[in-house]
mmCIF file of C-alpha atoms in Angstrom:
data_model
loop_
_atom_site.group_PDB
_atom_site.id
_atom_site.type_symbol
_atom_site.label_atom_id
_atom_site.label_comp_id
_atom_site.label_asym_id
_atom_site.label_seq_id
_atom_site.Cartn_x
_atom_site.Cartn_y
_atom_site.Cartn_z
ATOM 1 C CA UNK F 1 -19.549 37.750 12.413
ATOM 2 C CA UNK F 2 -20.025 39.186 8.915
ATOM 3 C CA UNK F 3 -17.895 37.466 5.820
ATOM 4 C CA UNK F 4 -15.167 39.923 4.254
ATOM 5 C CA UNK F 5 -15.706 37.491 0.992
ATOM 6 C CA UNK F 6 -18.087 35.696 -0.049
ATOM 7 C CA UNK F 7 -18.705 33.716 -4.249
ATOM 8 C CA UNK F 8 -21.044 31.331 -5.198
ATOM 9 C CA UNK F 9 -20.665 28.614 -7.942
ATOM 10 C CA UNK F 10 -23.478 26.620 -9.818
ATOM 11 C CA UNK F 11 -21.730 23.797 -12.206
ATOM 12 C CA UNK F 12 -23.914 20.674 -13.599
ATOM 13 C CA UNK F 13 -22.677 17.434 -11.729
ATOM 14 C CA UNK F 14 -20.621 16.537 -14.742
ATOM 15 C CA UNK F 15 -17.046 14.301 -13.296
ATOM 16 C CA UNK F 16 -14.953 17.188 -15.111
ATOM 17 C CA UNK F 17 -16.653 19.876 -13.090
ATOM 18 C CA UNK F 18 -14.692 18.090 -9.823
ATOM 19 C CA UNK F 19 -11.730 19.430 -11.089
ATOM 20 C CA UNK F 20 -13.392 23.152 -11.769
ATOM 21 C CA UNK F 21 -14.287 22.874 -7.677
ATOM 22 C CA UNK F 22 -11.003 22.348 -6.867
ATOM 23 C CA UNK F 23 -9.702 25.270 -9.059
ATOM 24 C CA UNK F 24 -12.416 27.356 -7.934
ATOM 25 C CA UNK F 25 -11.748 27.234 -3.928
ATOM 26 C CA UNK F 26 -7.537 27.676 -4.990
ATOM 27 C CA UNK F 27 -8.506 30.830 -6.375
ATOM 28 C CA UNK F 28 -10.851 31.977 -3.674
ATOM 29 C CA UNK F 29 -8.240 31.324 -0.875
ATOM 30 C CA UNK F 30 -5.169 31.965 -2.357
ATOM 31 C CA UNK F 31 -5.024 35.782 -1.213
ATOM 32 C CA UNK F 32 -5.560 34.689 2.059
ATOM 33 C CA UNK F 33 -2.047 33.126 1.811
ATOM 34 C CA UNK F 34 -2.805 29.357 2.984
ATOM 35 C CA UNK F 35 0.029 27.312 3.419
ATOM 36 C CA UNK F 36 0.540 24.404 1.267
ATOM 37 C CA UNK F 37 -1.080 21.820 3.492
ATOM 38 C CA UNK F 38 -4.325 24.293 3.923
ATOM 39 C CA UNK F 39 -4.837 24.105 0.780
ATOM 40 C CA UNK F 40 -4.388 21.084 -0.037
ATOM 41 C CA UNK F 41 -6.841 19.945 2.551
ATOM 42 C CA UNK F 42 -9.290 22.185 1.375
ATOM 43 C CA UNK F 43 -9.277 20.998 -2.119
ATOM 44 C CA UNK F 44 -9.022 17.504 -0.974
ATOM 45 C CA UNK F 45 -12.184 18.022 0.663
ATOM 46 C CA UNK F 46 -14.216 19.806 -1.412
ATOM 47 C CA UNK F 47 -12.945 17.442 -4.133
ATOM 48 C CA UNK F 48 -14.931 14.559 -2.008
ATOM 49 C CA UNK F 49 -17.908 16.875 -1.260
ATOM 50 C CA UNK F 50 -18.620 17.888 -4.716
ATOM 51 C CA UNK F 51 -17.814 13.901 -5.862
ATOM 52 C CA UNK F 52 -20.538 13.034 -3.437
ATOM 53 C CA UNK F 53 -23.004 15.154 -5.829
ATOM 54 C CA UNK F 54 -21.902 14.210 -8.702
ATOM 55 C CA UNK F 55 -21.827 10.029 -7.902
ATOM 56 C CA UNK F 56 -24.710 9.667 -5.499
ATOM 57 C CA UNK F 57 -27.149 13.070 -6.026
ATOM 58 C CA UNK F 58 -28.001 12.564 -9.337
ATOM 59 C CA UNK F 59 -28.171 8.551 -10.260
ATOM 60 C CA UNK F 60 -28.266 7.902 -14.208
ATOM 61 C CA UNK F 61 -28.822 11.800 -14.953
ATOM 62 C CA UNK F 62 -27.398 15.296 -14.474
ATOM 63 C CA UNK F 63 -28.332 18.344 -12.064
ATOM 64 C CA UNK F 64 -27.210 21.316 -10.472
ATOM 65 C CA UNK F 65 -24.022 21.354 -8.163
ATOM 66 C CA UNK F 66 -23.922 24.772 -5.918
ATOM 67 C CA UNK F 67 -21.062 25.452 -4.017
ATOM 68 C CA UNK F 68 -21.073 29.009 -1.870
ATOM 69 C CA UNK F 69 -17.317 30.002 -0.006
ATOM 70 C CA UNK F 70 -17.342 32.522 2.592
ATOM 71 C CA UNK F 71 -14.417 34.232 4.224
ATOM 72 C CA UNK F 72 -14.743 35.660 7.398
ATOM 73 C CA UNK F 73 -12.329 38.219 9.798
ATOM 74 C CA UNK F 74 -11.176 35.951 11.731
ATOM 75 C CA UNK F 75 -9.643 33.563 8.441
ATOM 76 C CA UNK F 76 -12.320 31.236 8.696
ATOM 77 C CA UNK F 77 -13.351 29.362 4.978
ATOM 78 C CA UNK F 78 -16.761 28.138 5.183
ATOM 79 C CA UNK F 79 -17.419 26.285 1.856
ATOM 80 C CA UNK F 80 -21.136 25.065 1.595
ATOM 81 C CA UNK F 81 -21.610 22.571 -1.275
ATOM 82 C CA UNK F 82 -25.418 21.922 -2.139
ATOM 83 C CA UNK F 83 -27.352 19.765 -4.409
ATOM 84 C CA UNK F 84 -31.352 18.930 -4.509
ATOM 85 C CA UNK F 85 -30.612 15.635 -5.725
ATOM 86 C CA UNK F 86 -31.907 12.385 -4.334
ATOM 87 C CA UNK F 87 -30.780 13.038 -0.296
ATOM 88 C CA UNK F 88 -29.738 11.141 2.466
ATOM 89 C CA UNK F 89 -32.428 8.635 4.251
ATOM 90 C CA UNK F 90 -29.922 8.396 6.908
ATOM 91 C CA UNK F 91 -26.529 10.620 7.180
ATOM 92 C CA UNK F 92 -25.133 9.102 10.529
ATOM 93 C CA UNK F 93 -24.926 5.727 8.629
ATOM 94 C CA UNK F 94 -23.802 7.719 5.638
ATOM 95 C CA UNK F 95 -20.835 9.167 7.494
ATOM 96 C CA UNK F 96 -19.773 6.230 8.814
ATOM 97 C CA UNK F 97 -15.796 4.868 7.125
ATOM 98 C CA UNK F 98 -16.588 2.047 4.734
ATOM 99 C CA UNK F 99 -20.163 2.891 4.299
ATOM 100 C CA UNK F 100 -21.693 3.246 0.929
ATOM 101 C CA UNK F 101 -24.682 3.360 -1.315
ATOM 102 C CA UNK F 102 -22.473 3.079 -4.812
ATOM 103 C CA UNK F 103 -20.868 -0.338 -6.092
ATOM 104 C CA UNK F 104 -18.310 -1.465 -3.606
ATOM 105 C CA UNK F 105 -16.077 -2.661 -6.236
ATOM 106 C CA UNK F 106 -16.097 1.299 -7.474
ATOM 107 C CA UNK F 107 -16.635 2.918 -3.954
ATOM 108 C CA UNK F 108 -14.612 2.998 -1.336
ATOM 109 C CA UNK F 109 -17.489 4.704 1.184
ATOM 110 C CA UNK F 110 -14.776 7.284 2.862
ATOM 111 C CA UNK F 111 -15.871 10.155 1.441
ATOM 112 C CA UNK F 112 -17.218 12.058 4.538
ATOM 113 C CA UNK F 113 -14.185 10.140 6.937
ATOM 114 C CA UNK F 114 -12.228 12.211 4.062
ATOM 115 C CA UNK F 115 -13.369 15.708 4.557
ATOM 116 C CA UNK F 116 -13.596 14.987 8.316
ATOM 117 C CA UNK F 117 -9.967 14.644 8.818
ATOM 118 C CA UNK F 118 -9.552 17.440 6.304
ATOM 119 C CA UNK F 119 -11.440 20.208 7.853
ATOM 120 C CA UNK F 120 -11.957 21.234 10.992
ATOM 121 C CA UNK F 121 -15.372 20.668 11.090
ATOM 122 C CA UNK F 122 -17.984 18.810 8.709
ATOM 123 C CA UNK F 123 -21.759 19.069 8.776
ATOM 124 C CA UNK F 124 -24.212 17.386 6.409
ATOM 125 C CA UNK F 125 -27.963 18.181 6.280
ATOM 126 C CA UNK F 126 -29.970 15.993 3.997
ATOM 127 C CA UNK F 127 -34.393 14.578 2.858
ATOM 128 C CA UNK F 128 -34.418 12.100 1.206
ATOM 129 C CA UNK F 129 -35.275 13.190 -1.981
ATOM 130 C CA UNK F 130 -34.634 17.051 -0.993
ATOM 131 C CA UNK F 131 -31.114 16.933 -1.706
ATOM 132 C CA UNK F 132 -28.156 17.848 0.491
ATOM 133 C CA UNK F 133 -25.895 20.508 2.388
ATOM 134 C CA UNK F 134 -22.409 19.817 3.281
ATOM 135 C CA UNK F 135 -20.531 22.298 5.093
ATOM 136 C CA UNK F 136 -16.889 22.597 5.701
ATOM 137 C CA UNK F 137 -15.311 24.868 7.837
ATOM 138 C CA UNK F 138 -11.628 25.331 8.140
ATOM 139 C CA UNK F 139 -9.393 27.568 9.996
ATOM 140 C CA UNK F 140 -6.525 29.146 7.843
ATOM 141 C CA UNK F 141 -3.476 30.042 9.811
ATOM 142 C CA UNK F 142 -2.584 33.234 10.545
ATOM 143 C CA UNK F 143 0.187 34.936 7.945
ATOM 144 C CA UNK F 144 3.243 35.178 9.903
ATOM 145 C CA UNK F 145 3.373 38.745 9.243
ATOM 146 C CA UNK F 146 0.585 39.095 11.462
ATOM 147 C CA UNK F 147 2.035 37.085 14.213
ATOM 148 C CA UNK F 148 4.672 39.326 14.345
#
């Protein structure tokens, strides 16, 4: 199916550029007409996604964050959030609750359980030290004009 909308974002993995994600996917949805709880749950999870870079990718320096939404007919959001930082050596362990690689006094290790029960669906390719592609997919509802 071919996207009716489609922008792509490159920030550095500063902490304030979190907050710029978050803006940035508002924006991009917003004339779709999400309901309250959509997006919420989309910025929720691309707020965790984009964290992910910034806390883990890039250890003790900065690099590129690139985050690409796409729209398509049928009111999908795809939001792909890339990084070629460090990588995953193993992204099954990763994505398991409690797990994590940061100090567990400062990390809880739900960031992935986080966007899972966000978005409809959650996928994360990742080399260790090739860097990383997560991709969240979410359904918006359909505007009840259109159900009408």
């Amino acid at each position: 199916m071919k996207a009716i909308n489609t922008a792509r974002i490159s920030f550095q993995s500063r902490s304030s550029n979190e907050v710029f994600a978050r803006a940035a996917v508002s924006g991009f949805i917003t004339g779709l007409d999400p309901t309250l709880e959509e997006l919420t749950d989309v910025k929720t999870a691309v707020s965790e996604a984009v964290t992910n870079c910034i806390v883990h990718a890039y250890p003790g320096t900065l690099g590129m964050v690139n985050m690409t939404l796409t729209v398509y007919p049928d009111r999908r959001l795809v939001v792909r959030i890339t990084d070629k930082g460090c990588g995953i050596p193993d992204v099954k362990k990763a994505m398991e609750p409690l797990y994590t690689t940061g100090n567990k006094d400062e990390r809880s290790g739900l960031g992935f359980a986080v966007m899972q029960s966000f978005m409809d669906k959650v996928k994360v390719v990742s080399t260790a030290g090739g860097g990383t592609k997560v991709t969240l997919t979410k359904l918006l509802r359909a505007r009840e004009e259109e159900r009408t």
